[in-house]
PDB file of C-alpha atoms and ligand atoms in Angstrom:
ATOM      1  CA  UNK A 536       3.529  13.155 -14.643  1.00 97.00           C
ATOM      2  CA  UNK A 537       3.491  10.130 -12.567  1.00 98.00           C
ATOM      3  CA  UNK A 538       1.717  10.104  -9.146  1.00 98.00           C
ATOM      4  CA  UNK A 539       2.488   7.761  -6.030  1.00 99.00           C
ATOM      5  CA  UNK A 540      -0.050   7.355  -3.003  1.00 99.00           C
ATOM      6  CA  UNK A 541      -0.284   4.480  -0.216  1.00 99.00           C
ATOM      7  CA  UNK A 542      -1.847   3.760   2.867  1.00 98.00           C
ATOM      8  CA  UNK A 543      -5.431   5.482   2.139  1.00 98.00           C
ATOM      9  CA  UNK A 544      -7.055   2.561   4.332  1.00 98.00           C
ATOM     10  CA  UNK A 545     -10.227   3.425   2.738  1.00 98.00           C
ATOM     11  CA  UNK A 546     -13.867   1.915   4.347  1.00 97.00           C
ATOM     12  CA  UNK A 547     -17.130   2.583   4.973  1.00 95.00           C
ATOM     13  CA  UNK A 548     -16.307   3.978   8.293  1.00 95.00           C
ATOM     14  CA  UNK A 549     -13.562   6.832   6.684  1.00 96.00           C
ATOM     15  CA  UNK A 550     -15.854   8.992   4.883  1.00 97.00           C
ATOM     16  CA  UNK A 551     -13.565  11.808   4.268  1.00 98.00           C
ATOM     17  CA  UNK A 552     -10.766   9.928   3.221  1.00 98.00           C
ATOM     18  CA  UNK A 553     -12.957   7.940   0.560  1.00 98.00           C
ATOM     19  CA  UNK A 554     -14.273  11.534  -0.739  1.00 98.00           C
ATOM     20  CA  UNK A 555     -11.111  12.827  -0.896  1.00 98.00           C
ATOM     21  CA  UNK A 556     -10.076   9.788  -2.768  1.00 98.00           C
ATOM     22  CA  UNK A 557     -12.937   9.597  -5.146  1.00 98.00           C
ATOM     23  CA  UNK A 558     -12.638  13.825  -5.781  1.00 98.00           C
ATOM     24  CA  UNK A 559      -8.864  12.967  -6.311  1.00 98.00           C
ATOM     25  CA  UNK A 560      -9.936  10.494  -9.103  1.00 98.00           C
ATOM     26  CA  UNK A 561     -11.670  12.593 -10.803  1.00 98.00           C
ATOM     27  CA  UNK A 562      -9.640  15.545 -10.794  1.00 97.00           C
ATOM     28  CA  UNK A 563      -5.907  15.848 -10.049  1.00 97.00           C
ATOM     29  CA  UNK A 564      -5.665  11.998 -11.185  1.00 98.00           C
ATOM     30  CA  UNK A 565      -5.932  13.042 -14.484  1.00 97.00           C
ATOM     31  CA  UNK A 566      -3.535  14.893 -15.170  1.00 96.00           C
ATOM     32  CA  UNK A 567      -0.968  11.598 -14.646  1.00 98.00           C
ATOM     33  CA  UNK A 568       0.119   8.963 -16.889  1.00 97.00           C
ATOM     34  CA  UNK A 569       0.082   6.756 -14.408  1.00 98.00           C
ATOM     35  CA  UNK A 570      -0.765   6.125 -10.739  1.00 98.00           C
ATOM     36  CA  UNK A 571       0.941   3.585  -8.489  1.00 99.00           C
ATOM     37  CA  UNK A 572      -1.031   2.639  -5.601  1.00 99.00           C
ATOM     38  CA  UNK A 573       1.595   1.138  -2.965  1.00 99.00           C
ATOM     39  CA  UNK A 574      -0.389  -0.953  -0.844  1.00 98.00           C
ATOM     40  CA  UNK A 575      -3.619  -0.302   1.817  1.00 98.00           C
ATOM     41  CA  UNK A 576      -5.511   1.089  -0.478  1.00 98.00           C
ATOM     42  CA  UNK A 577      -8.368  -0.559   1.611  1.00 98.00           C
ATOM     43  CA  UNK A 578      -8.960  -0.617   5.326  1.00 97.00           C
ATOM     44  CA  UNK A 579      -8.929  -4.480   5.347  1.00 98.00           C
ATOM     45  CA  UNK A 580      -9.849  -6.437   2.116  1.00 98.00           C
ATOM     46  CA  UNK A 581     -11.712  -9.884   3.053  1.00 98.00           C
ATOM     47  CA  UNK A 582     -12.092 -10.899  -1.131  1.00 98.00           C
ATOM     48  CA  UNK A 583     -12.827  -9.744  -4.278  1.00 98.00           C
ATOM     49  CA  UNK A 584     -16.491 -11.172  -3.676  1.00 98.00           C
ATOM     50  CA  UNK A 585     -17.428  -8.375  -0.710  1.00 97.00           C
ATOM     51  CA  UNK A 586     -20.302  -6.378  -1.500  1.00 94.00           C
ATOM     52  CA  UNK A 587     -19.658  -3.707   0.298  1.00 95.00           C
ATOM     53  CA  UNK A 588     -21.140  -0.614  -1.617  1.00 96.00           C
ATOM     54  CA  UNK A 589     -18.225   1.586  -0.741  1.00 97.00           C
ATOM     55  CA  UNK A 590     -15.907  -0.641  -2.035  1.00 96.00           C
ATOM     56  CA  UNK A 591     -18.196  -0.704  -5.414  1.00 96.00           C
ATOM     57  CA  UNK A 592     -18.275   2.734  -5.531  1.00 98.00           C
ATOM     58  CA  UNK A 593     -14.464   3.238  -4.902  1.00 98.00           C
ATOM     59  CA  UNK A 594     -13.987  -0.065  -7.812  1.00 98.00           C
ATOM     60  CA  UNK A 595     -16.182   1.748 -10.480  1.00 98.00           C
ATOM     61  CA  UNK A 596     -13.679   5.232  -9.486  1.00 98.00           C
ATOM     62  CA  UNK A 597     -11.096   3.443 -10.160  1.00 98.00           C
ATOM     63  CA  UNK A 598     -12.508   2.066 -13.770  1.00 98.00           C
ATOM     64  CA  UNK A 599     -13.740   5.436 -14.870  1.00 98.00           C
ATOM     65  CA  UNK A 600     -10.471   6.838 -14.227  1.00 98.00           C
ATOM     66  CA  UNK A 601      -8.519   4.511 -16.121  1.00 98.00           C
ATOM     67  CA  UNK A 602     -11.432   4.821 -18.849  1.00 98.00           C
ATOM     68  CA  UNK A 603     -10.536   8.058 -19.262  1.00 97.00           C
ATOM     69  CA  UNK A 604      -6.639   7.180 -20.424  1.00 97.00           C
ATOM     70  CA  UNK A 605      -4.427   6.942 -17.150  1.00 98.00           C
ATOM     71  CA  UNK A 606      -3.500   3.353 -16.156  1.00 98.00           C
ATOM     72  CA  UNK A 607      -3.687   2.613 -12.553  1.00 98.00           C
ATOM     73  CA  UNK A 608      -1.588  -0.087 -11.090  1.00 98.00           C
ATOM     74  CA  UNK A 609      -1.865  -1.250  -7.595  1.00 98.00           C
ATOM     75  CA  UNK A 610       0.625  -3.291  -5.320  1.00 98.00           C
ATOM     76  CA  UNK A 611      -1.277  -5.221  -2.195  1.00 98.00           C
ATOM     77  CA  UNK A 612      -0.578  -4.145   1.003  1.00 98.00           C
ATOM     78  CA  UNK A 613      -1.138  -5.993   4.877  1.00 98.00           C
ATOM     79  CA  UNK A 614      -4.445  -5.174   5.189  1.00 98.00           C
ATOM     80  CA  UNK A 615      -5.080  -5.802   1.167  1.00 98.00           C
ATOM     81  CA  UNK A 616      -3.047  -8.737   0.250  1.00 98.00           C
ATOM     82  CA  UNK A 617      -6.399 -10.454  -0.910  1.00 98.00           C
ATOM     83  CA  UNK A 618      -6.983  -8.258  -3.661  1.00 98.00           C
ATOM     84  CA  UNK A 619      -7.284 -10.309  -6.853  1.00 98.00           C
ATOM     85  CA  UNK A 620      -7.461 -10.829 -10.560  1.00 98.00           C
ATOM     86  CA  UNK A 621     -11.257 -10.080 -10.376  1.00 98.00           C
ATOM     87  CA  UNK A 622     -10.922  -7.119  -8.611  1.00 98.00           C
ATOM     88  CA  UNK A 623      -8.329  -5.877 -11.120  1.00 98.00           C
ATOM     89  CA  UNK A 624     -10.849  -7.005 -13.917  1.00 98.00           C
ATOM     90  CA  UNK A 625     -13.562  -4.738 -12.431  1.00 98.00           C
ATOM     91  CA  UNK A 626     -11.484  -1.665 -11.010  1.00 98.00           C
ATOM     92  CA  UNK A 627      -9.741  -1.654 -14.834  1.00 98.00           C
ATOM     93  CA  UNK A 628      -6.314  -1.890 -12.428  1.00 98.00           C
ATOM     94  CA  UNK A 629      -3.448  -4.307 -12.800  1.00 98.00           C
ATOM     95  CA  UNK A 630      -1.914  -6.010  -9.802  1.00 98.00           C
ATOM     96  CA  UNK A 631       1.506  -5.109  -9.411  1.00 98.00           C
ATOM     97  CA  UNK A 632       4.442  -7.699  -7.619  1.00 98.00           C
ATOM     98  CA  UNK A 633       5.968  -6.539  -4.537  1.00 98.00           C
ATOM     99  CA  UNK A 634       9.084  -5.518  -5.145  1.00 98.00           C
ATOM    100  CA  UNK A 635       8.641  -3.326  -8.487  1.00 98.00           C
ATOM    101  CA  UNK A 636      11.291  -1.857 -10.562  1.00 98.00           C
ATOM    102  CA  UNK A 637      10.100   0.956 -12.528  1.00 98.00           C
ATOM    103  CA  UNK A 638      12.020   2.402 -15.240  1.00 97.00           C
ATOM    104  CA  UNK A 639      11.268   5.675 -16.524  1.00 95.00           C
ATOM    105  CA  UNK A 640      13.517   8.046 -19.140  1.00 91.00           C
ATOM    106  CA  UNK A 641      16.693   8.852 -17.272  1.00 89.00           C
ATOM    107  CA  UNK A 642      15.353   7.706 -13.780  1.00 97.00           C
ATOM    108  CA  UNK A 643      14.847   4.296 -11.978  1.00 98.00           C
ATOM    109  CA  UNK A 644      12.588   3.403  -8.873  1.00 98.00           C
ATOM    110  CA  UNK A 645      11.773   0.766  -6.711  1.00 98.00           C
ATOM    111  CA  UNK A 646       8.476   0.377  -5.440  1.00 99.00           C
ATOM    112  CA  UNK A 647       7.540  -1.350  -2.504  1.00 99.00           C
ATOM    113  CA  UNK A 648       4.723  -1.206   0.119  1.00 98.00           C
ATOM    114  CA  UNK A 649       7.008  -1.796   2.327  1.00 98.00           C
ATOM    115  CA  UNK A 650       6.146  -4.507   5.180  1.00 98.00           C
ATOM    116  CA  UNK A 651       8.295  -6.792   4.052  1.00 98.00           C
ATOM    117  CA  UNK A 652      11.195  -5.142   4.595  1.00 98.00           C
ATOM    118  CA  UNK A 653      10.191  -4.671   8.413  1.00 98.00           C
ATOM    119  CA  UNK A 654      12.507  -7.979   9.276  1.00 98.00           C
ATOM    120  CA  UNK A 655      12.880  -6.774  12.785  1.00 97.00           C
ATOM    121  CA  UNK A 656       8.787  -7.245  13.305  1.00 97.00           C
ATOM    122  CA  UNK A 657       9.364 -11.295  13.855  1.00 97.00           C
ATOM    123  CA  UNK A 658       6.074 -11.807  14.745  1.00 96.00           C
ATOM    124  CA  UNK A 659       4.284 -10.039  11.899  1.00 97.00           C
ATOM    125  CA  UNK A 660       6.509 -11.708   9.208  1.00 98.00           C
ATOM    126  CA  UNK A 661       5.472 -15.305  10.585  1.00 98.00           C
ATOM    127  CA  UNK A 662       2.123 -14.819  10.140  1.00 98.00           C
ATOM    128  CA  UNK A 663       2.721 -12.777   6.957  1.00 98.00           C
ATOM    129  CA  UNK A 664       4.332 -16.028   5.810  1.00 98.00           C
ATOM    130  CA  UNK A 665       0.957 -17.738   6.641  1.00 98.00           C
ATOM    131  CA  UNK A 666      -1.635 -15.803   4.969  1.00 98.00           C
ATOM    132  CA  UNK A 667       0.548 -15.110   1.894  1.00 98.00           C
ATOM    133  CA  UNK A 668       0.005 -19.130   1.276  1.00 98.00           C
ATOM    134  CA  UNK A 669      -2.192 -20.168  -1.418  1.00 98.00           C
ATOM    135  CA  UNK A 670      -3.760 -22.904   1.311  1.00 98.00           C
ATOM    136  CA  UNK A 671      -4.200 -20.335   3.623  1.00 98.00           C
ATOM    137  CA  UNK A 672      -6.257 -17.885   1.300  1.00 98.00           C
ATOM    138  CA  UNK A 673      -8.448 -20.432  -0.288  1.00 98.00           C
ATOM    139  CA  UNK A 674      -9.577 -21.938   3.200  1.00 98.00           C
ATOM    140  CA  UNK A 675     -10.076 -17.642   4.351  1.00 98.00           C
ATOM    141  CA  UNK A 676     -11.738 -17.279   1.012  1.00 98.00           C
ATOM    142  CA  UNK A 677     -14.443 -20.792   1.172  1.00 98.00           C
ATOM    143  CA  UNK A 678     -15.224 -18.876   4.794  1.00 98.00           C
ATOM    144  CA  UNK A 679     -18.471 -16.925   4.173  1.00 98.00           C
ATOM    145  CA  UNK A 680     -18.703 -13.144   3.842  1.00 98.00           C
ATOM    146  CA  UNK A 681     -19.765 -12.524   7.735  1.00 98.00           C
ATOM    147  CA  UNK A 682     -17.794 -15.080   9.145  1.00 98.00           C
ATOM    148  CA  UNK A 683     -14.331 -13.319   7.098  1.00 98.00           C
ATOM    149  CA  UNK A 684     -15.900  -9.754   8.118  1.00 98.00           C
ATOM    150  CA  UNK A 685     -15.571 -10.675  11.871  1.00 98.00           C
ATOM    151  CA  UNK A 686     -12.072 -12.197  11.620  1.00 98.00           C
ATOM    152  CA  UNK A 687     -11.156  -9.276  10.059  1.00 98.00           C
ATOM    153  CA  UNK A 688     -12.107  -6.884  12.826  1.00 97.00           C
ATOM    154  CA  UNK A 689     -10.726  -9.142  15.289  1.00 98.00           C
ATOM    155  CA  UNK A 690      -6.900  -9.307  13.209  1.00 97.00           C
ATOM    156  CA  UNK A 691      -7.159  -5.506  13.251  1.00 97.00           C
ATOM    157  CA  UNK A 692      -8.328  -5.527  17.271  1.00 97.00           C
ATOM    158  CA  UNK A 693      -5.097  -7.784  17.976  1.00 97.00           C
ATOM    159  CA  UNK A 694      -2.704  -5.824  15.805  1.00 96.00           C
ATOM    160  CA  UNK A 695      -3.675  -2.283  16.981  1.00 96.00           C
ATOM    161  CA  UNK A 696      -3.082  -3.743  20.756  1.00 96.00           C
ATOM    162  CA  UNK A 697       0.271  -5.720  19.784  1.00 95.00           C
ATOM    163  CA  UNK A 698       1.418  -2.197  17.717  1.00 94.00           C
ATOM    164  CA  UNK A 699       1.247  -0.827  21.307  1.00 95.00           C
ATOM    165  CA  UNK A 700       3.111  -3.327  22.911  1.00 95.00           C
ATOM    166  CA  UNK A 701       6.260  -3.583  20.124  1.00 94.00           C
ATOM    167  CA  UNK A 702       8.804  -1.868  19.867  1.00 94.00           C
ATOM    168  CA  UNK A 703       8.260   1.352  17.315  1.00 93.00           C
ATOM    169  CA  UNK A 704      12.437   0.788  16.069  1.00 92.00           C
ATOM    170  CA  UNK A 705      11.213  -2.841  15.043  1.00 92.00           C
ATOM    171  CA  UNK A 706       8.126  -1.654  13.483  1.00 94.00           C
ATOM    172  CA  UNK A 707       9.842   0.224  11.065  1.00 97.00           C
ATOM    173  CA  UNK A 708      12.075  -0.824   7.950  1.00 98.00           C
ATOM    174  CA  UNK A 709      15.495  -2.745   8.717  1.00 98.00           C
ATOM    175  CA  UNK A 710      18.153  -1.149   7.429  1.00 97.00           C
ATOM    176  CA  UNK A 711      20.299  -3.580   6.363  1.00 97.00           C
ATOM    177  CA  UNK A 712      17.214  -5.349   3.948  1.00 98.00           C
ATOM    178  CA  UNK A 713      16.520  -2.097   2.655  1.00 98.00           C
ATOM    179  CA  UNK A 714      20.113  -1.426   1.676  1.00 98.00           C
ATOM    180  CA  UNK A 715      20.144  -5.076  -0.119  1.00 98.00           C
ATOM    181  CA  UNK A 716      16.824  -4.498  -2.093  1.00 98.00           C
ATOM    182  CA  UNK A 717      18.282  -0.665  -3.082  1.00 98.00           C
ATOM    183  CA  UNK A 718      21.807  -2.804  -4.085  1.00 98.00           C
ATOM    184  CA  UNK A 719      19.799  -5.709  -6.133  1.00 98.00           C
ATOM    185  CA  UNK A 720      17.882  -2.644  -8.025  1.00 98.00           C
ATOM    186  CA  UNK A 721      20.547  -1.094  -9.060  1.00 98.00           C
ATOM    187  CA  UNK A 722      20.471   1.918  -6.455  1.00 98.00           C
ATOM    188  CA  UNK A 723      17.234   2.954  -7.330  1.00 98.00           C
ATOM    189  CA  UNK A 724      14.887   5.360  -5.672  1.00 98.00           C
ATOM    190  CA  UNK A 725      12.680   3.593  -3.507  1.00 98.00           C
ATOM    191  CA  UNK A 726       9.132   4.684  -3.071  1.00 99.00           C
ATOM    192  CA  UNK A 727       7.449   2.771  -0.067  1.00 98.00           C
ATOM    193  CA  UNK A 728       4.434   3.421   2.583  1.00 98.00           C
ATOM    194  CA  UNK A 729       3.499   1.313   5.279  1.00 98.00           C
ATOM    195  CA  UNK A 730       5.405   2.914   7.765  1.00 98.00           C
ATOM    196  CA  UNK A 731       3.119   5.790   8.285  1.00 97.00           C
ATOM    197  CA  UNK A 732       6.033   7.739   9.306  1.00 98.00           C
ATOM    198  CA  UNK A 733       6.486  10.107   5.770  1.00 98.00           C
ATOM    199  CA  UNK A 734       9.976  10.964   5.532  1.00 98.00           C
ATOM    200  CA  UNK A 735      12.826  11.231   2.557  1.00 98.00           C
ATOM    201  CA  UNK A 736      15.940   9.140   3.726  1.00 98.00           C
ATOM    202  CA  UNK A 737      19.263   9.092   2.073  1.00 98.00           C
ATOM    203  CA  UNK A 738      21.157   6.131   2.442  1.00 97.00           C
ATOM    204  CA  UNK A 739      24.894   5.768   1.325  1.00 98.00           C
ATOM    205  CA  UNK A 740      24.671   2.148  -0.334  1.00 98.00           C
ATOM    206  CA  UNK A 741      28.128   0.451  -1.324  1.00 98.00           C
ATOM    207  CA  UNK A 742      29.621   4.117  -1.503  1.00 98.00           C
ATOM    208  CA  UNK A 743      26.161   5.514  -3.708  1.00 98.00           C
ATOM    209  CA  UNK A 744      23.813   8.011  -2.327  1.00 98.00           C
ATOM    210  CA  UNK A 745      20.301   6.348  -3.016  1.00 98.00           C
ATOM    211  CA  UNK A 746      16.801   7.843  -1.714  1.00 98.00           C
ATOM    212  CA  UNK A 747      13.846   6.650   0.013  1.00 98.00           C
ATOM    213  CA  UNK A 748      10.765   8.162  -0.188  1.00 98.00           C
ATOM    214  CA  UNK A 749       8.116   7.239   2.595  1.00 98.00           C
ATOM    215  CA  UNK A 750       4.454   8.133   1.581  1.00 98.00           C
ATOM    216  CA  UNK A 751       2.128   9.282   4.278  1.00 98.00           C
ATOM    217  CA  UNK A 752      -0.954   7.630   4.771  1.00 98.00           C
ATOM    218  CA  UNK A 753      -4.209   9.547   4.165  1.00 98.00           C
ATOM    219  CA  UNK A 754      -6.307  11.191   6.861  1.00 98.00           C
ATOM    220  CA  UNK A 755     -10.498  11.646   7.347  1.00 97.00           C
ATOM    221  CA  UNK A 756      -9.203  15.584   6.145  1.00 97.00           C
ATOM    222  CA  UNK A 757      -6.252  15.262   4.179  1.00 98.00           C
ATOM    223  CA  UNK A 758      -4.435  12.697   1.316  1.00 98.00           C
ATOM    224  CA  UNK A 759      -1.074  13.578  -0.260  1.00 98.00           C
ATOM    225  CA  UNK A 760       0.202  12.402  -3.460  1.00 98.00           C
ATOM    226  CA  UNK A 761       3.990  12.258  -4.713  1.00 98.00           C
ATOM    227  CA  UNK A 762       4.410  13.552  -8.040  1.00 98.00           C
ATOM    228  CA  UNK A 763       7.372  12.666 -10.819  1.00 98.00           C
ATOM    229  CA  UNK A 764       7.359  15.466 -13.154  1.00 97.00           C
ATOM    230  CA  UNK A 765       9.839  13.772 -15.453  1.00 96.00           C
ATOM    231  CA  UNK A 766      13.220  15.716 -12.999  1.00 96.00           C
ATOM    232  CA  UNK A 767      11.774  15.923  -9.623  1.00 97.00           C
ATOM    233  CA  UNK A 768       9.623  14.086  -7.004  1.00 98.00           C
ATOM    234  CA  UNK A 769       7.579  16.500  -5.105  1.00 98.00           C
ATOM    235  CA  UNK A 770       4.947  15.725  -2.123  1.00 98.00           C
ATOM    236  CA  UNK A 771       1.343  17.276  -2.805  1.00 98.00           C
ATOM    237  CA  UNK A 772      -1.601  17.351  -0.004  1.00 98.00           C
ATOM    238  CA  UNK A 773      -4.670  16.883  -1.195  1.00 98.00           C
ATOM    239  CA  UNK A 774      -7.991  18.126   1.084  1.00 94.00           C
TER     240      UNK A 774
HETATM  241  O1  LP5 B1523      -1.716  -2.801   9.432  1.00 79.95           O
HETATM  242  P1  LP5 B1523      -1.305  -2.343  10.888  1.00 79.95           P
HETATM  243  O2  LP5 B1523      -0.562  -0.885  10.671  1.00 79.95           O
HETATM  244  O3  LP5 B1523      -2.158  -2.288  12.298  1.00 79.95           O
HETATM  245  O4  LP5 B1523      -0.351  -3.475  11.938  1.00 79.95           O
HETATM  246  C1  LP5 B1523       0.718  -3.789  10.652  1.00 79.95           C
HETATM  247  C2  LP5 B1523       0.523  -5.671  11.086  1.00 79.95           C
HETATM  248  N1  LP5 B1523      -0.851  -5.718  11.013  1.00 79.95           N
HETATM  249  C3  LP5 B1523      -1.331  -6.412  10.218  1.00 79.95           C
HETATM  250  C4  LP5 B1523      -2.846  -6.995  10.432  1.00 79.95           C
HETATM  251  C5  LP5 B1523      -3.697  -5.884   9.780  1.00 79.95           C
HETATM  252  O5  LP5 B1523      -3.840  -4.833  10.350  1.00 79.95           O
HETATM  253  C6  LP5 B1523      -5.223  -6.242   9.376  1.00 79.95           C
HETATM  254  C7  LP5 B1523      -5.220  -7.098   8.136  1.00 79.95           C
HETATM  255  C8  LP5 B1523      -6.727  -7.160   7.758  1.00 79.95           C
HETATM  256  C9  LP5 B1523      -6.944  -7.956   6.562  1.00 79.95           C
HETATM  257  C10 LP5 B1523      -8.636  -8.748   6.464  1.00 79.95           C
HETATM  258  C11 LP5 B1523      -8.297  -9.790   5.579  1.00 79.95           C
HETATM  259  C12 LP5 B1523      -7.467 -10.701   6.283  1.00 79.95           C
HETATM  260  C13 LP5 B1523      -8.570 -11.470   7.230  1.00 79.95           C
HETATM  261  C14 LP5 B1523      -7.309 -12.491   8.567  1.00 79.95           C
HETATM  262  C15 LP5 B1523      -8.105 -13.014   9.521  1.00 79.95           C
HETATM  263  C16 LP5 B1523      -7.516 -14.147  10.314  1.00 79.95           C
HETATM  264  O6  LP5 B1523      -0.889  -6.410   9.116  1.00 79.95           O
HETATM  265  C17 LP5 B1523       1.325  -5.591  12.540  1.00 79.95           C
HETATM  266  C18 LP5 B1523       2.768  -5.338  12.695  1.00 79.95           C
HETATM  267  C19 LP5 B1523       2.732  -3.085  12.029  1.00 79.95           C
HETATM  268  O7  LP5 B1523       1.714  -3.440  10.735  1.00 79.95           O
HETATM  269  C20 LP5 B1523       3.894  -2.517  12.034  1.00 79.95           C
HETATM  270  O8  LP5 B1523       4.578  -3.437  10.645  1.00 79.95           O
HETATM  271  O9  LP5 B1523       3.283  -5.313  13.732  1.00 79.95           O
HETATM  272  O10 LP5 B1523       1.342  -6.872  12.862  1.00 79.95           O
HETATM  273  C21 LP5 B1523       0.934  -7.337  14.012  1.00 79.95           C
HETATM  274  O11 LP5 B1523       0.105  -6.437  14.703  1.00 79.95           O
HETATM  275  C22 LP5 B1523      -0.025  -9.119  14.010  1.00 79.95           C
HETATM  276  C23 LP5 B1523       0.804  -9.685  14.704  1.00 79.95           C
HETATM  277  O12 LP5 B1523       2.022  -9.347  15.178  1.00 79.95           O
HETATM  278  C24 LP5 B1523       0.685 -11.174  14.793  1.00 79.95           C
HETATM  279  C25 LP5 B1523      -0.431 -11.531  14.437  1.00 79.95           C
HETATM  280  C26 LP5 B1523      -0.705 -13.213  14.400  1.00 79.95           C
HETATM  281  C27 LP5 B1523      -2.384 -13.315  14.947  1.00 79.95           C
HETATM  282  C28 LP5 B1523      -2.628 -14.859  15.027  1.00 79.95           C
HETATM  283  C29 LP5 B1523      -4.040 -14.665  15.115  1.00 79.95           C
HETATM  284  C30 LP5 B1523      -4.573 -15.002  13.359  1.00 79.95           C
HETATM  285  C31 LP5 B1523      -6.018 -15.244  14.182  1.00 79.95           C
HETATM  286  C32 LP5 B1523      -7.132 -14.607  14.866  1.00 79.95           C
HETATM  287  C33 LP5 B1523      -8.498 -14.521  14.539  1.00 79.95           C
HETATM  288  C34 LP5 B1523      -8.788 -13.418  14.066  1.00 79.95           C
HETATM  289 MN1   MN B1524       0.340  -1.534   5.302  1.00 79.95          MN
END
């Protein structure tokens, strides 16, 4: 079995969801051969040198799950785009590019966090381009942890405020950008997160029917795993 999850937003301020995830890693995840985490595992990742005890506990739990035999593969989301190789080594995970084509026997998927496809949100895309440059990242990572924490909290506030003012449609994936991605991945089934609008969409791209599965974000009292059993995709609730 292959598991897909996204948008857990784990932090010390969300003990419920952290507990659900740790229980999942020690339990149901062990039945999977691979777990794909499609971005925003963490609420706000300010660098691999963060010493937050909850982040260290999660890193160790990922390592233990990996050591038990499951491959854990992670894409960076807009909240944790600073995840780096030091984290990957400590957690025993592999960081994947976005988008990532996943070919399984008899089925092809394309995986993405999803934020890069929200091209109508031009303000966000400009910001995204800037913070993904090596120059911005090395300048940010050179700041002390306390300052990085303060800036991240400030940016979260700006984001919450901005989202109230933005048109909801602009914060969803752009249709033609999405269909171009599907086309360039040979009409593979597309799985992503980011929008917190879980649904299964049916696209007709160049006359070919293609599914797009949007993963649910996790809450303090529940999580969701999308499970591929070799034949079908099914959502499973965790609590
Ligand atoms: O995350 P969510 O769902 O609320 O909204 C996203 C977009 N917002 C973001 C920002 C994240 O929420 C916070 C990331 C924390 C990472 C920590 C490490 C880096 C810290 C960097 C500190 C400078 O991604 C939101 C989208 C929405 O998805 C829907 O797609 O609309 O985009 C925004 O709100 C961004 C604004 O549109 C543009 C922001 C410009 C800010 C410029 C000033 C930055 C400096 C301020 C100092 C703190
Ligand atoms: Mn996101």
